[in-house]
XYZ file of N, CA, C and O in Angstrom:
836
model
N 138.326 85.140 103.012
C 137.155 84.292 102.763
C 136.089 85.027 101.960
O 135.475 84.478 101.056
N 135.831 86.285 102.284
C 134.728 87.012 101.660
C 135.081 87.590 100.293
O 134.191 87.922 99.524
N 136.398 87.711 99.991
C 136.790 88.343 98.734
C 136.242 87.632 97.522
O 135.747 88.269 96.585
N 136.319 86.305 97.501
C 135.812 85.539 96.369
C 134.312 85.741 96.195
O 133.816 85.894 95.083
N 133.589 85.743 97.314
C 132.138 85.919 97.255
C 131.778 87.294 96.736
O 131.000 87.436 95.785
N 132.332 88.334 97.336
C 131.953 89.700 96.985
C 132.368 90.064 95.571
O 131.682 90.838 94.891
N 133.482 89.507 95.107
C 133.964 89.846 93.777
C 133.099 89.303 92.662
O 133.114 89.841 91.541
N 132.344 88.246 92.937
C 131.539 87.621 91.880
C 130.050 87.577 92.223
O 129.286 86.850 91.594
N 129.668 88.364 93.190
C 128.268 88.355 93.635
C 127.463 89.429 92.926
O 127.909 90.565 92.779
N 126.274 89.050 92.468
C 125.337 90.006 91.885
C 124.036 89.933 92.676
O 123.366 88.898 92.690
N 123.712 91.021 93.366
C 122.540 91.059 94.234
C 121.822 92.382 94.027
O 122.457 93.424 93.831
N 120.491 92.362 94.049
C 119.713 93.560 93.728
C 118.448 93.620 94.570
O 117.808 92.597 94.820
N 118.112 94.814 95.014
C 116.846 95.042 95.706
C 115.855 95.621 94.704
O 115.968 96.775 94.296
N 114.899 94.816 94.279
C 113.914 95.235 93.280
C 112.734 95.926 93.938
O 112.235 96.944 93.469
N 112.284 95.351 95.053
C 111.140 95.880 95.788
C 111.496 95.886 97.270
O 111.792 94.826 97.824
N 111.492 97.053 97.928
C 111.898 97.096 99.344
C 111.023 96.277 100.267
O 111.418 95.984 101.399
N 109.831 95.893 99.803
C 108.932 95.085 100.627
C 109.038 93.595 100.333
O 108.284 92.798 100.897
N 109.969 93.212 99.455
C 110.158 91.810 99.101
C 111.637 91.445 99.236
O 112.507 92.315 99.228
N 111.949 90.149 99.357
C 113.351 89.741 99.476
C 114.199 90.222 98.303
O 113.710 90.331 97.172
N 115.473 90.522 98.584
C 116.391 90.940 97.531
C 116.561 89.800 96.533
O 116.344 88.629 96.849
N 116.938 90.149 95.308
C 117.147 89.167 94.250
C 118.639 88.871 94.110
O 119.438 89.776 93.894
N 119.001 87.608 94.258
C 120.392 87.183 94.076
C 120.524 86.647 92.657
O 119.976 85.595 92.322
N 121.240 87.395 91.801
C 121.373 87.021 90.397
C 122.461 85.982 90.174
O 122.315 85.093 89.344
N 123.566 86.108 90.919
C 124.682 85.185 90.731
C 125.589 85.219 91.946
O 125.767 86.259 92.574
N 126.144 84.058 92.280
C 127.177 83.983 93.316
C 128.096 82.812 92.979
O 127.680 81.846 92.321
N 129.345 82.880 93.393
C 130.334 81.885 92.955
C 130.232 80.569 93.724
O 129.854 80.533 94.890
N 130.606 79.505 93.059
C 130.755 78.194 93.700
C 132.085 78.184 94.455
O 133.048 78.827 94.035
N 132.156 77.510 95.607
C 131.164 76.603 96.216
C 130.291 77.270 97.269
O 129.760 76.590 98.137
N 130.178 78.593 97.235
C 129.324 79.284 98.199
C 127.889 78.806 98.050
O 127.435 78.465 96.957
N 127.164 78.816 99.170
C 125.767 78.397 99.185
C 124.906 79.529 99.730
O 125.314 80.228 100.666
N 123.731 79.695 99.137
C 122.784 80.710 99.587
C 121.917 80.138 100.697
O 121.237 79.128 100.512
N 121.955 80.780 101.865
C 121.127 80.342 102.989
C 119.739 80.956 102.944
O 118.764 80.339 103.365
N 119.642 82.195 102.471
C 118.347 82.856 102.423
C 118.501 84.321 102.072
O 119.614 84.863 102.030
N 117.377 84.953 101.811
C 117.369 86.365 101.437
C 116.233 87.072 102.141
O 115.116 86.550 102.229
N 116.518 88.275 102.658
C 115.509 89.117 103.283
C 115.340 90.408 102.495
O 115.864 90.547 101.386
N 114.637 91.348 103.071
C 114.357 92.592 102.365
C 115.572 93.495 102.225
O 115.583 94.403 101.398
N 116.603 93.267 103.066
C 117.795 94.091 103.021
C 118.990 93.384 102.388
O 119.820 94.015 101.738
N 119.111 92.102 102.628
C 120.363 91.407 102.339
C 120.118 89.929 102.066
O 119.018 89.404 102.282
N 121.180 89.277 101.583
C 121.179 87.832 101.401
C 122.296 87.237 102.258
O 123.295 87.899 102.537
N 122.120 85.974 102.655
C 123.062 85.325 103.564
C 123.640 84.087 102.881
O 122.900 83.274 102.322
N 124.960 83.961 102.970
C 125.683 82.873 102.310
C 126.601 82.171 103.312
O 126.948 82.732 104.347
N 127.008 80.951 102.949
C 128.056 80.285 103.730
C 128.947 79.501 102.787
O 128.566 79.137 101.667
N 130.169 79.259 103.252
C 131.147 78.490 102.488
C 131.324 77.144 103.178
O 131.463 77.088 104.404
N 131.329 76.027 102.432
C 131.422 74.701 103.071
C 132.697 74.491 103.879
O 132.721 73.643 104.770
N 133.748 75.266 103.597
C 134.971 75.153 104.392
C 134.869 75.875 105.727
O 135.726 75.685 106.596
N 133.844 76.708 105.881
C 133.629 77.466 107.115
C 132.171 77.303 107.555
O 131.405 78.264 107.560
N 131.749 76.095 107.896
C 130.329 75.824 108.155
C 129.764 76.549 109.363
O 128.544 76.661 109.488
N 130.619 77.045 110.243
C 130.123 77.726 111.434
C 129.930 79.217 111.254
O 129.540 79.897 112.210
N 130.189 79.733 110.046
C 130.078 81.163 109.800
C 129.129 81.435 108.633
O 128.972 80.607 107.739
N 128.508 82.592 108.649
C 127.634 83.030 107.570
C 127.987 84.474 107.222
O 128.363 85.250 108.101
N 127.881 84.801 105.947
C 128.180 86.159 105.485
C 126.879 86.791 104.998
O 126.230 86.280 104.078
N 126.494 87.873 105.644
C 125.276 88.589 105.268
C 125.671 89.807 104.447
O 126.347 90.707 104.948
N 125.263 89.827 103.176
C 125.651 90.888 102.251
C 124.428 91.754 101.958
O 123.391 91.258 101.488
N 124.560 93.042 102.227
C 123.482 93.982 101.960
C 123.446 94.350 100.484
O 124.488 94.555 99.856
N 122.244 94.434 99.930
C 122.085 94.831 98.533
C 122.439 96.305 98.368
O 122.251 97.104 99.299
N 122.959 96.705 97.196
C 123.266 98.118 96.958
C 122.048 99.005 97.205
O 120.939 98.698 96.762
N 122.268 100.071 97.946
C 121.189 101.014 98.224
C 120.327 100.673 99.411
O 119.483 101.474 99.813
N 120.523 99.500 100.000
C 119.715 99.119 101.151
C 120.435 99.522 102.432
O 121.604 99.190 102.644
N 119.762 100.252 103.316
C 120.391 100.710 104.554
C 120.327 99.647 105.646
O 119.710 98.597 105.467
N 121.004 99.931 106.763
C 120.799 99.119 107.955
C 121.980 98.325 108.452
O 121.906 97.764 109.553
N 123.079 98.262 107.696
C 124.192 97.427 108.131
C 124.774 97.908 109.455
O 124.986 97.116 110.372
N 125.054 99.197 109.564
C 125.640 99.723 110.801
C 124.691 99.518 111.975
O 125.132 99.204 113.093
N 123.397 99.678 111.724
C 122.417 99.484 112.787
C 122.386 98.026 113.245
O 122.296 97.740 114.444
N 122.460 97.102 112.290
C 122.447 95.691 112.675
C 123.693 95.323 113.471
O 123.625 94.575 114.454
N 124.846 95.861 113.056
C 126.079 95.609 113.812
C 125.953 96.127 115.236
O 126.422 95.483 116.187
N 125.308 97.269 115.405
C 125.109 97.827 116.747
C 124.190 96.927 117.576
O 124.421 96.738 118.776
N 123.175 96.360 116.953
C 122.290 95.436 117.666
C 123.094 94.260 118.211
O 122.948 93.875 119.386
N 123.955 93.690 117.387
C 124.754 92.557 117.849
C 125.698 92.959 118.969
O 125.946 92.179 119.895
N 126.237 94.179 118.916
C 127.099 94.638 120.005
C 126.329 94.708 121.313
O 126.831 94.336 122.379
N 125.096 95.167 121.243
C 124.279 95.274 122.461
C 123.856 93.903 122.975
O 123.778 93.684 124.184
N 123.564 92.986 122.067
C 123.106 91.662 122.484
C 124.211 90.874 123.175
O 123.946 90.097 124.097
N 125.441 91.051 122.714
C 126.529 90.262 123.294
C 126.328 88.783 123.015
O 126.020 88.393 121.888
N 126.473 87.954 124.048
C 126.352 86.502 123.884
C 125.075 86.012 124.556
O 124.873 86.206 125.763
N 124.214 85.413 123.760
C 122.955 84.848 124.249
C 122.643 83.622 123.401
O 122.830 83.652 122.175
N 122.192 82.519 124.008
C 122.016 81.267 123.257
C 120.998 81.328 122.124
O 121.044 80.476 121.219
N 120.084 82.294 122.142
C 119.063 82.364 121.098
C 119.466 83.255 119.927
O 118.725 83.337 118.938
N 120.621 83.925 120.028
C 121.034 84.863 118.986
C 122.380 84.467 118.397
O 123.204 83.814 119.040
N 122.611 84.941 117.177
C 123.918 84.810 116.551
C 124.885 85.825 117.164
O 124.512 86.624 118.035
N 126.130 85.778 116.701
C 127.174 86.711 117.118
C 127.796 87.312 115.870
O 127.996 86.600 114.870
N 128.089 88.598 115.894
C 128.752 89.250 114.770
C 130.264 89.205 114.992
O 130.776 89.763 115.965
N 130.979 88.550 114.062
C 132.429 88.432 114.166
C 133.162 89.600 113.500
O 134.258 89.963 113.923
N 132.534 90.153 112.432
C 133.243 91.185 111.674
C 132.240 92.035 110.912
O 131.240 91.530 110.391
N 132.509 93.336 110.846
C 131.670 94.276 110.098
C 132.475 94.840 108.934
O 133.524 95.464 109.131
N 132.024 94.607 107.701
C 132.655 95.149 106.508
C 131.865 96.307 105.943
O 130.881 96.767 106.529
N 132.276 96.771 104.786
C 131.622 97.930 104.174
C 130.173 97.640 103.795
O 129.304 98.500 103.936
N 129.914 96.440 103.306
C 128.549 96.082 102.912
C 128.171 94.676 103.362
O 127.253 94.068 102.816
N 128.890 94.140 104.358
C 128.606 92.778 104.797
C 128.962 92.597 106.270
O 129.745 93.363 106.846
N 128.363 91.573 106.847
C 128.663 91.150 108.215
C 129.037 89.676 108.188
O 128.413 88.888 107.463
N 130.027 89.303 108.967
C 130.357 87.894 109.165
C 129.752 87.479 110.507
O 130.099 88.039 111.549
N 128.841 86.531 110.460
C 128.059 86.142 111.627
C 128.289 84.681 111.983
O 128.680 83.867 111.131
N 128.015 84.354 113.221
C 127.914 82.943 113.617
C 126.718 82.348 112.894
O 125.631 82.925 112.870
N 126.912 81.206 112.285
C 125.814 80.559 111.571
C 124.974 79.753 112.547
O 125.483 78.868 113.252
N 123.695 80.058 112.597
C 122.762 79.312 113.435
C 122.137 78.195 112.615
O 121.642 78.426 111.507
N 122.157 76.998 113.148
C 121.603 75.842 112.457
C 120.226 75.517 113.013
O 120.012 75.548 114.222
N 119.314 75.200 112.138
C 117.967 74.864 112.559
C 117.016 74.966 111.385
O 117.431 75.123 110.232
N 115.741 74.890 111.658
C 114.693 74.992 110.643
C 113.770 76.131 111.035
O 113.322 76.207 112.187
N 113.510 77.029 110.107
C 112.625 78.138 110.432
C 111.224 77.611 110.743
O 110.818 76.537 110.284
N 110.485 78.386 111.525
C 109.097 78.008 111.818
C 108.307 77.870 110.515
O 107.471 76.977 110.369
N 108.572 78.766 109.573
C 107.885 78.742 108.275
C 108.117 77.396 107.585
O 107.174 76.738 107.129
N 109.391 76.965 107.512
C 109.701 75.700 106.849
C 109.207 74.500 107.655
O 108.873 73.460 107.078
N 109.157 74.645 108.982
C 108.608 73.559 109.793
C 107.145 73.309 109.439
O 106.717 72.152 109.288
N 106.392 74.381 109.285
C 104.979 74.234 108.909
C 104.870 73.666 107.500
O 104.039 72.791 107.226
N 105.732 74.146 106.606
C 105.699 73.670 105.219
C 106.008 72.171 105.141
O 105.423 71.454 104.337
N 106.922 71.707 105.984
C 107.315 70.294 105.960
C 106.425 69.405 106.817
O 106.517 68.178 106.749
N 105.602 70.012 107.651
C 104.811 69.212 108.576
C 105.602 68.771 109.784
O 105.266 67.773 110.433
N 106.672 69.507 110.119
C 107.497 69.196 111.294
C 106.965 69.970 112.499
O 106.480 71.095 112.357
N 107.065 69.402 113.697
C 106.493 70.060 114.870
C 107.283 71.284 115.314
O 108.508 71.347 115.192
N 106.564 72.269 115.842
C 107.156 73.433 116.506
C 106.768 73.316 117.977
O 105.624 73.583 118.357
N 107.686 72.887 118.839
C 107.328 72.681 120.248
C 107.084 74.002 120.965
O 107.661 75.042 120.604
N 106.244 73.953 121.986
C 105.956 75.165 122.748
C 107.217 75.727 123.401
O 107.338 76.939 123.581
N 108.177 74.869 123.735
C 109.415 75.350 124.341
C 110.118 76.344 123.429
O 110.714 77.324 123.898
N 110.049 76.138 122.119
C 110.668 77.079 121.181
C 109.975 78.436 121.238
O 110.637 79.486 121.147
N 108.665 78.440 121.404
C 107.920 79.702 121.549
C 108.367 80.421 122.825
O 108.617 81.639 122.815
N 108.484 79.680 123.911
C 108.902 80.271 125.180
C 110.331 80.814 125.087
O 110.646 81.868 125.653
N 111.195 80.094 124.364
C 112.575 80.558 124.192
C 112.611 81.891 123.444
O 113.398 82.789 123.791
N 111.798 82.023 122.408
C 111.751 83.282 121.652
C 111.255 84.407 122.557
O 111.816 85.513 122.564
N 110.217 84.142 123.339
C 109.707 85.151 124.277
C 110.807 85.611 125.232
O 110.991 86.810 125.471
N 111.542 84.654 125.781
C 112.608 85.000 126.728
C 113.715 85.797 126.050
O 114.266 86.747 126.633
N 114.056 85.418 124.824
C 115.105 86.119 124.096
C 114.686 87.550 123.769
O 115.506 88.485 123.814
N 113.429 87.758 123.451
C 112.943 89.110 123.159
C 112.939 89.962 124.430
O 113.270 91.162 124.385
N 112.577 89.352 125.544
C 112.640 90.079 126.818
C 114.073 90.473 127.142
O 114.334 91.594 127.608
N 115.012 89.575 126.879
C 116.423 89.897 127.092
C 116.857 91.074 126.219
O 117.562 91.984 126.684
N 116.430 91.071 124.948
C 116.801 92.165 124.046
C 116.307 93.507 124.584
O 117.007 94.523 124.478
N 115.139 93.506 125.170
C 114.607 94.773 125.718
C 115.462 95.269 126.878
O 115.604 96.481 127.067
N 116.053 94.352 127.632
C 116.937 94.782 128.725
C 118.226 95.375 128.192
O 118.953 96.043 128.938
N 118.523 95.148 126.904
C 119.722 95.700 126.276
C 119.392 96.959 125.481
O 120.106 97.355 124.575
N 118.260 97.595 125.842
C 117.798 98.820 125.184
C 117.521 98.609 123.690
O 117.786 99.486 122.863
N 116.970 97.461 123.366
C 116.570 97.156 122.000
C 115.055 97.012 121.945
O 114.396 96.809 122.967
N 114.519 97.106 120.757
C 113.072 97.089 120.564
C 112.762 96.047 119.488
O 112.759 96.372 118.295
N 112.510 94.789 119.866
C 112.298 93.728 118.870
C 111.257 94.090 117.825
O 110.184 94.607 118.142
N 111.610 93.822 116.587
C 110.801 94.244 115.454
C 110.956 93.210 114.336
O 112.018 92.638 114.166
N 109.891 92.955 113.606
C 109.922 92.072 112.435
C 110.283 90.637 112.825
O 111.058 89.963 112.146
N 109.714 90.162 113.918
C 109.943 88.781 114.365
C 108.755 87.941 113.885
O 107.644 88.078 114.380
N 109.022 87.081 112.919
C 107.946 86.281 112.319
C 108.469 84.901 111.960
O 109.626 84.564 112.256
N 107.647 84.098 111.308
C 107.962 82.693 111.087
C 109.192 82.417 110.253
O 109.784 81.338 110.361
N 109.604 83.358 109.406
C 110.805 83.157 108.593
C 112.062 83.641 109.300
O 113.174 83.381 108.828
N 111.908 84.346 110.409
C 113.051 84.916 111.128
C 113.351 84.215 112.449
O 114.233 84.655 113.189
N 112.622 83.168 112.735
C 112.878 82.388 113.946
C 112.994 80.918 113.558
O 112.385 80.461 112.594
N 113.811 80.182 114.322
C 114.072 78.782 114.002
C 113.912 77.905 115.235
O 113.939 78.396 116.369
N 113.789 76.620 114.969
C 113.802 75.633 116.036
C 114.955 74.670 115.767
O 115.163 74.220 114.636
N 115.742 74.410 116.823
C 116.830 73.445 116.740
C 116.815 72.590 117.989
O 116.912 73.106 119.100
N 116.645 71.301 117.784
C 116.589 70.355 118.900
C 115.578 70.818 119.949
O 115.831 70.744 121.150
N 114.453 71.317 119.469
C 113.364 71.709 120.353
C 113.470 73.097 120.951
O 112.559 73.528 121.670
N 114.554 73.822 120.677
C 114.758 75.146 121.268
C 114.621 76.222 120.198
O 114.905 76.009 119.014
N 114.204 77.414 120.622
C 113.954 78.514 119.704
C 115.162 79.414 119.506
O 115.905 79.698 120.456
N 115.358 79.891 118.278
C 116.439 80.797 117.914
C 115.877 81.958 117.099
O 114.893 81.796 116.375
N 116.511 83.115 117.200
C 116.126 84.293 116.414
C 117.254 84.587 115.444
O 118.393 84.825 115.857
N 116.959 84.574 114.154
C 118.018 84.655 113.151
C 118.137 86.014 112.480
O 119.090 86.240 111.735
N 117.211 86.926 112.715
C 117.296 88.242 112.079
C 116.958 89.319 113.101
O 115.842 89.380 113.606
N 117.933 90.174 113.398
C 117.753 91.240 114.389
C 117.973 92.609 113.756
O 118.176 93.600 114.451
N 117.920 92.672 112.424
C 118.319 93.890 111.712
C 117.450 95.096 112.041
O 117.896 96.234 111.878
N 116.226 94.871 112.510
C 115.318 95.992 112.785
C 115.129 96.252 114.279
O 114.197 96.959 114.671
N 115.994 95.734 115.116
C 115.798 95.839 116.559
C 116.094 97.226 117.129
O 115.894 97.451 118.322
N 116.553 98.154 116.308
C 116.725 99.539 116.768
C 115.518 100.413 116.452
O 115.447 101.545 116.919
N 114.582 99.896 115.677
C 113.380 100.664 115.381
C 112.571 100.866 116.654
O 112.547 100.002 117.526
N 111.894 102.009 116.734
C 111.202 102.359 117.963
C 109.699 102.123 117.929
O 109.069 102.021 118.977
N 109.110 102.036 116.735
C 107.660 101.876 116.708
C 107.256 100.478 117.185
O 108.029 99.530 117.116
N 106.040 100.386 117.690
C 105.522 99.109 118.163
C 105.393 98.131 117.002
O 105.116 98.525 115.868
N 105.600 96.864 117.291
C 105.455 95.815 116.275
C 104.758 94.615 116.902
O 105.215 94.086 117.922
N 103.669 94.191 116.298
C 102.863 93.106 116.868
C 103.064 91.778 116.145
O 102.329 90.820 116.399
N 104.050 91.682 115.260
C 104.174 90.488 114.429
C 104.363 89.210 115.254
O 103.754 88.175 114.958
N 105.223 89.257 116.259
C 105.427 88.064 117.071
C 104.180 87.726 117.880
O 103.806 86.551 117.997
N 103.509 88.737 118.421
C 102.266 88.488 119.150
C 101.214 87.887 118.227
O 100.459 86.987 118.631
N 101.156 88.372 116.980
C 100.209 87.812 116.019
C 100.537 86.345 115.728
O 99.635 85.502 115.636
N 101.835 86.045 115.585
C 102.230 84.658 115.328
C 101.855 83.761 116.505
O 101.355 82.643 116.314
N 102.093 84.247 117.718
C 101.761 83.432 118.898
C 100.262 83.161 118.981
O 99.850 82.058 119.366
N 99.456 84.163 118.649
C 98.005 83.939 118.663
C 97.627 82.828 117.691
O 96.826 81.942 118.023
N 98.207 82.872 116.485
C 97.923 81.832 115.499
C 98.438 80.472 115.983
O 97.798 79.438 115.762
N 99.589 80.485 116.658
C 100.171 79.233 117.165
C 99.246 78.585 118.194
O 98.931 77.390 118.099
N 98.806 79.355 119.174
C 98.012 78.777 120.257
C 96.555 78.519 119.857
O 95.933 77.584 120.368
N 96.022 79.331 118.953
C 94.613 79.183 118.584
C 94.396 78.208 117.429
O 93.322 77.588 117.329
N 95.394 78.098 116.533
C 95.219 77.263 115.346
C 96.225 76.114 115.291
O 95.840 74.947 115.236
N 97.518 76.458 115.313
C 98.540 75.440 115.095
C 98.555 74.386 116.195
O 98.505 73.182 115.916
N 98.632 74.818 117.442
C 98.772 73.854 118.533
C 97.573 72.897 118.632
O 97.779 71.684 118.789
N 96.333 73.377 118.553
C 95.215 72.422 118.609
C 95.243 71.402 117.477
O 94.900 70.230 117.689
N 95.679 71.824 116.288
C 95.743 70.884 115.165
C 96.922 69.941 115.322
O 96.805 68.728 115.141
N 98.088 70.514 115.677
C 99.299 69.696 115.791
C 99.194 68.660 116.898
O 99.850 67.615 116.847
N 98.364 68.928 117.914
C 98.217 67.957 118.996
C 97.468 66.705 118.531
O 97.517 65.670 119.205
N 96.812 66.792 117.372
C 96.048 65.654 116.841
C 96.773 64.997 115.664
O 96.849 63.793 115.568
N 97.256 65.818 114.749
C 97.996 65.265 113.610
C 98.837 66.373 112.976
O 98.549 67.545 113.116
N 99.912 65.937 112.298
C 100.781 66.863 111.586
C 100.714 66.553 110.097
O 100.634 65.387 109.704
N 100.732 67.591 109.285
C 100.731 67.385 107.840
C 101.446 68.560 107.175
O 101.414 69.685 107.687
N 102.109 68.321 106.055
C 102.773 69.423 105.344
C 101.750 70.409 104.787
O 100.649 70.033 104.378
N 102.126 71.675 104.788
C 101.293 72.727 104.204
C 102.004 73.226 102.952
O 103.146 73.684 103.040
N 101.379 73.147 101.781
C 102.055 73.568 100.546
C 102.565 75.008 100.630
O 101.926 75.878 101.237
N 103.724 75.235 100.010
C 104.303 76.570 100.009
C 103.377 77.611 99.400
O 103.354 78.764 99.839
N 102.596 77.214 98.386
C 101.670 78.162 97.763
C 100.620 78.644 98.757
O 100.234 79.815 98.747
N 100.173 77.733 99.624
C 99.189 78.115 100.641
C 99.817 79.067 101.658
O 99.228 80.081 102.040
N 101.042 78.751 102.091
C 101.723 79.612 103.055
C 101.989 80.995 102.474
O 101.881 82.006 103.180
N 102.327 81.057 101.187
C 102.572 82.352 100.563
C 101.280 83.165 100.463
O 101.297 84.386 100.628
N 100.167 82.512 100.215
C 98.880 83.217 100.206
C 98.568 83.779 101.588
O 98.099 84.918 101.725
N 98.834 82.983 102.619
C 98.632 83.449 103.992
C 99.561 84.625 104.285
O 99.143 85.635 104.884
N 100.819 84.523 103.857
C 101.789 85.594 104.098
C 101.362 86.885 103.411
O 101.420 87.972 104.005
N 100.928 86.780 102.159
C 100.497 87.970 101.422
C 99.264 88.589 102.068
O 99.148 89.815 102.180
N 98.323 87.726 102.491
C 97.134 88.235 103.156
C 97.473 88.936 104.455
O 96.905 89.989 104.774
N 98.408 88.363 105.192
C 98.832 88.999 106.446
C 99.519 90.326 106.174
O 99.329 91.305 106.911
N 100.327 90.411 105.115
C 100.979 91.669 104.768
C 99.952 92.759 104.471
O 100.112 93.914 104.906
N 98.890 92.408 103.742
C 97.850 93.394 103.438
C 97.160 93.859 104.716
O 96.926 95.052 104.924
N 96.844 92.903 105.588
C 96.198 93.258 106.859
C 97.107 94.128 107.702
O 96.671 95.088 108.338
N 98.414 93.806 107.691
C 99.376 94.548 108.495
C 99.555 95.979 107.986
O 99.740 96.912 108.773
N 99.522 96.165 106.659
C 99.639 97.515 106.109
C 98.463 98.392 106.556
O 98.633 99.568 106.856
N 97.283 97.787 106.608
C 96.126 98.540 107.101
C 96.287 98.847 108.581
O 95.982 99.944 109.038
N 96.803 97.871 109.311
C 97.016 98.077 110.747
C 98.091 99.129 110.990
O 98.011 99.908 111.962
N 99.087 99.191 110.123
C 100.178 100.161 110.279
C 99.650 101.578 110.240
O 100.167 102.469 110.900
N 98.606 101.773 109.483
C 97.993 103.097 109.435
C 97.394 103.506 110.760
O 97.121 104.695 110.995
N 97.250 102.515 111.676
C 96.716 102.807 113.012
C 97.826 102.839 114.054
O 97.564 102.810 115.249
N 99.118 102.849 113.570
C 100.229 103.087 114.493
C 101.002 101.882 114.938
O 101.725 101.933 115.900
N 100.876 100.736 114.214
C 101.661 99.550 114.556
C 102.315 99.033 113.312
O 101.946 99.395 112.200
N 103.361 98.164 113.500
C 104.099 97.701 112.328
C 103.307 96.619 111.583
O 102.404 96.020 112.118
């Protein structure tokens, strides 16, 4: 399954702080998304699986595979079926990211927030340290929360990203959503994301991610 994809895939990491650039991939493969380390694809003949391909020079594949081994089976996480030289074959999680939910004006129920909290607590019992959990890395499906990216869960430094998101959810999103829902333009969300990144870099100098 992966041979066709890998043989015709062109992927590059231009900036380690920004998503990798996918230059080309073969049909009928579909691009699900791209993060700072890798891009994720699926084939329509295998809708329940996703292939995460790491960009050349980007580390972390072995660490991510180890995270999945420690997590085992949990309803809020994917499962790793196979580890290759530069790719992982994962269970494909279906849903809408919190980021896209806000962009579309779709509700994010509090139950999804509670599910993410419970899943992160479970990860800590597996000797993992949740890291880089934010609106693009968590999803809601049928009202329940899912975590779609665990690649940094072996990092040891403190990370407040999920706590920061929850504060924004309870202080801003929930009071507004309880009255009305409306789409938020992607340009506005990207401005918020960039502003948060700048604030976070300053905060990192004080010992947090």
